[in-house]
CSV table of C-alpha atoms in Angstrom, one decimal:
chain,number,residue,atom,x,y,z
Z,1,UNK,CA,-7.1,24.5,-64.8
Z,2,UNK,CA,-6.9,23.4,-61.3
Z,3,UNK,CA,-10.7,22.0,-59.6
Z,4,UNK,CA,-11.8,23.9,-56.7
Z,5,UNK,CA,-13.2,22.5,-53.8
Z,6,UNK,CA,-16.8,21.7,-53.6
Z,7,UNK,CA,-19.1,24.1,-51.5
Z,8,UNK,CA,-22.2,22.5,-50.3
Z,9,UNK,CA,-25.1,24.9,-51.1
Z,10,UNK,CA,-29.0,24.6,-51.1
Z,11,UNK,CA,-28.7,22.7,-54.9
Z,12,UNK,CA,-25.9,20.3,-53.7
Z,13,UNK,CA,-27.6,16.9,-54.9
Z,14,UNK,CA,-24.7,14.3,-53.4
Z,15,UNK,CA,-24.2,12.6,-50.2
Z,16,UNK,CA,-23.2,14.7,-47.4
Z,17,UNK,CA,-21.2,12.3,-45.5
Z,18,UNK,CA,-17.9,12.8,-45.5
Z,19,UNK,CA,-17.2,10.6,-41.9
Z,20,UNK,CA,-17.0,13.4,-39.7
Z,21,UNK,CA,-19.0,12.8,-36.4
Z,22,UNK,CA,-20.8,15.6,-34.4
Z,23,UNK,CA,-19.7,15.8,-30.6
Z,24,UNK,CA,-22.5,16.3,-28.7
Z,25,UNK,CA,-21.0,17.2,-25.3
Z,26,UNK,CA,-18.0,19.3,-26.5
Z,27,UNK,CA,-19.7,22.4,-28.2
Z,28,UNK,CA,-23.0,20.9,-28.7
Z,29,UNK,CA,-26.1,23.5,-29.7
Z,30,UNK,CA,-29.1,23.5,-28.1
Z,31,UNK,CA,-32.1,24.3,-30.1
Z,32,UNK,CA,-35.9,23.5,-30.0
Z,33,UNK,CA,-35.4,19.5,-31.4
Z,34,UNK,CA,-32.3,19.3,-28.9
Z,35,UNK,CA,-34.3,16.1,-26.5
Z,36,UNK,CA,-32.3,17.9,-23.6
Z,37,UNK,CA,-34.6,18.5,-20.4
Z,38,UNK,CA,-34.5,22.2,-19.9
Z,39,UNK,CA,-32.0,23.9,-17.6
Z,40,UNK,CA,-32.8,26.5,-14.9
Z,41,UNK,CA,-31.2,29.9,-15.7
Z,42,UNK,CA,-28.5,31.0,-13.6
Z,43,UNK,CA,-29.4,33.6,-10.8
Z,44,UNK,CA,-26.7,36.1,-9.4
Z,45,UNK,CA,-27.6,35.8,-5.3
Z,46,UNK,CA,-25.1,38.8,-4.5
Z,47,UNK,CA,-27.0,41.4,-7.1
Z,48,UNK,CA,-29.1,43.1,-4.3
Z,49,UNK,CA,-25.9,42.9,-1.9
Z,50,UNK,CA,-24.3,47.1,-1.4
Z,51,UNK,CA,-21.0,47.5,-1.4
Z,52,UNK,CA,-21.3,48.7,2.2
Z,53,UNK,CA,-23.7,46.2,3.3
Z,54,UNK,CA,-22.5,43.0,5.7
Z,55,UNK,CA,-21.1,40.3,3.4
Z,56,UNK,CA,-23.6,37.6,3.1
Z,57,UNK,CA,-20.6,34.9,3.8
Z,58,UNK,CA,-21.0,36.0,7.6
Z,59,UNK,CA,-17.4,37.2,8.1
Z,60,UNK,CA,-18.4,40.4,9.5
Z,61,UNK,CA,-16.7,42.5,6.9
Z,62,UNK,CA,-18.0,44.7,4.4
Z,63,UNK,CA,-19.3,43.1,0.9
Z,64,UNK,CA,-16.7,45.4,-0.7
Z,65,UNK,CA,-13.6,44.2,1.6
Z,66,UNK,CA,-14.6,40.2,1.7
Z,67,UNK,CA,-16.7,39.0,-1.8
Z,68,UNK,CA,-16.9,41.8,-3.3
Z,69,UNK,CA,-13.3,42.8,-3.6
């Protein structure tokens, strides 16, 4: 009979330190106890520009022919 690999569950009572590390720079998930400062939400500054309005970049082209393409 072959031994099955151990799967950790709520009733597992042995040391769970298997030598792996958590890379907080790549793949870190922010939660309520993270300790990082909250970030400002990303705002879409072009959401109110219509396709036929002048492009806000100042090119004097219509938005649809400039940055809206």
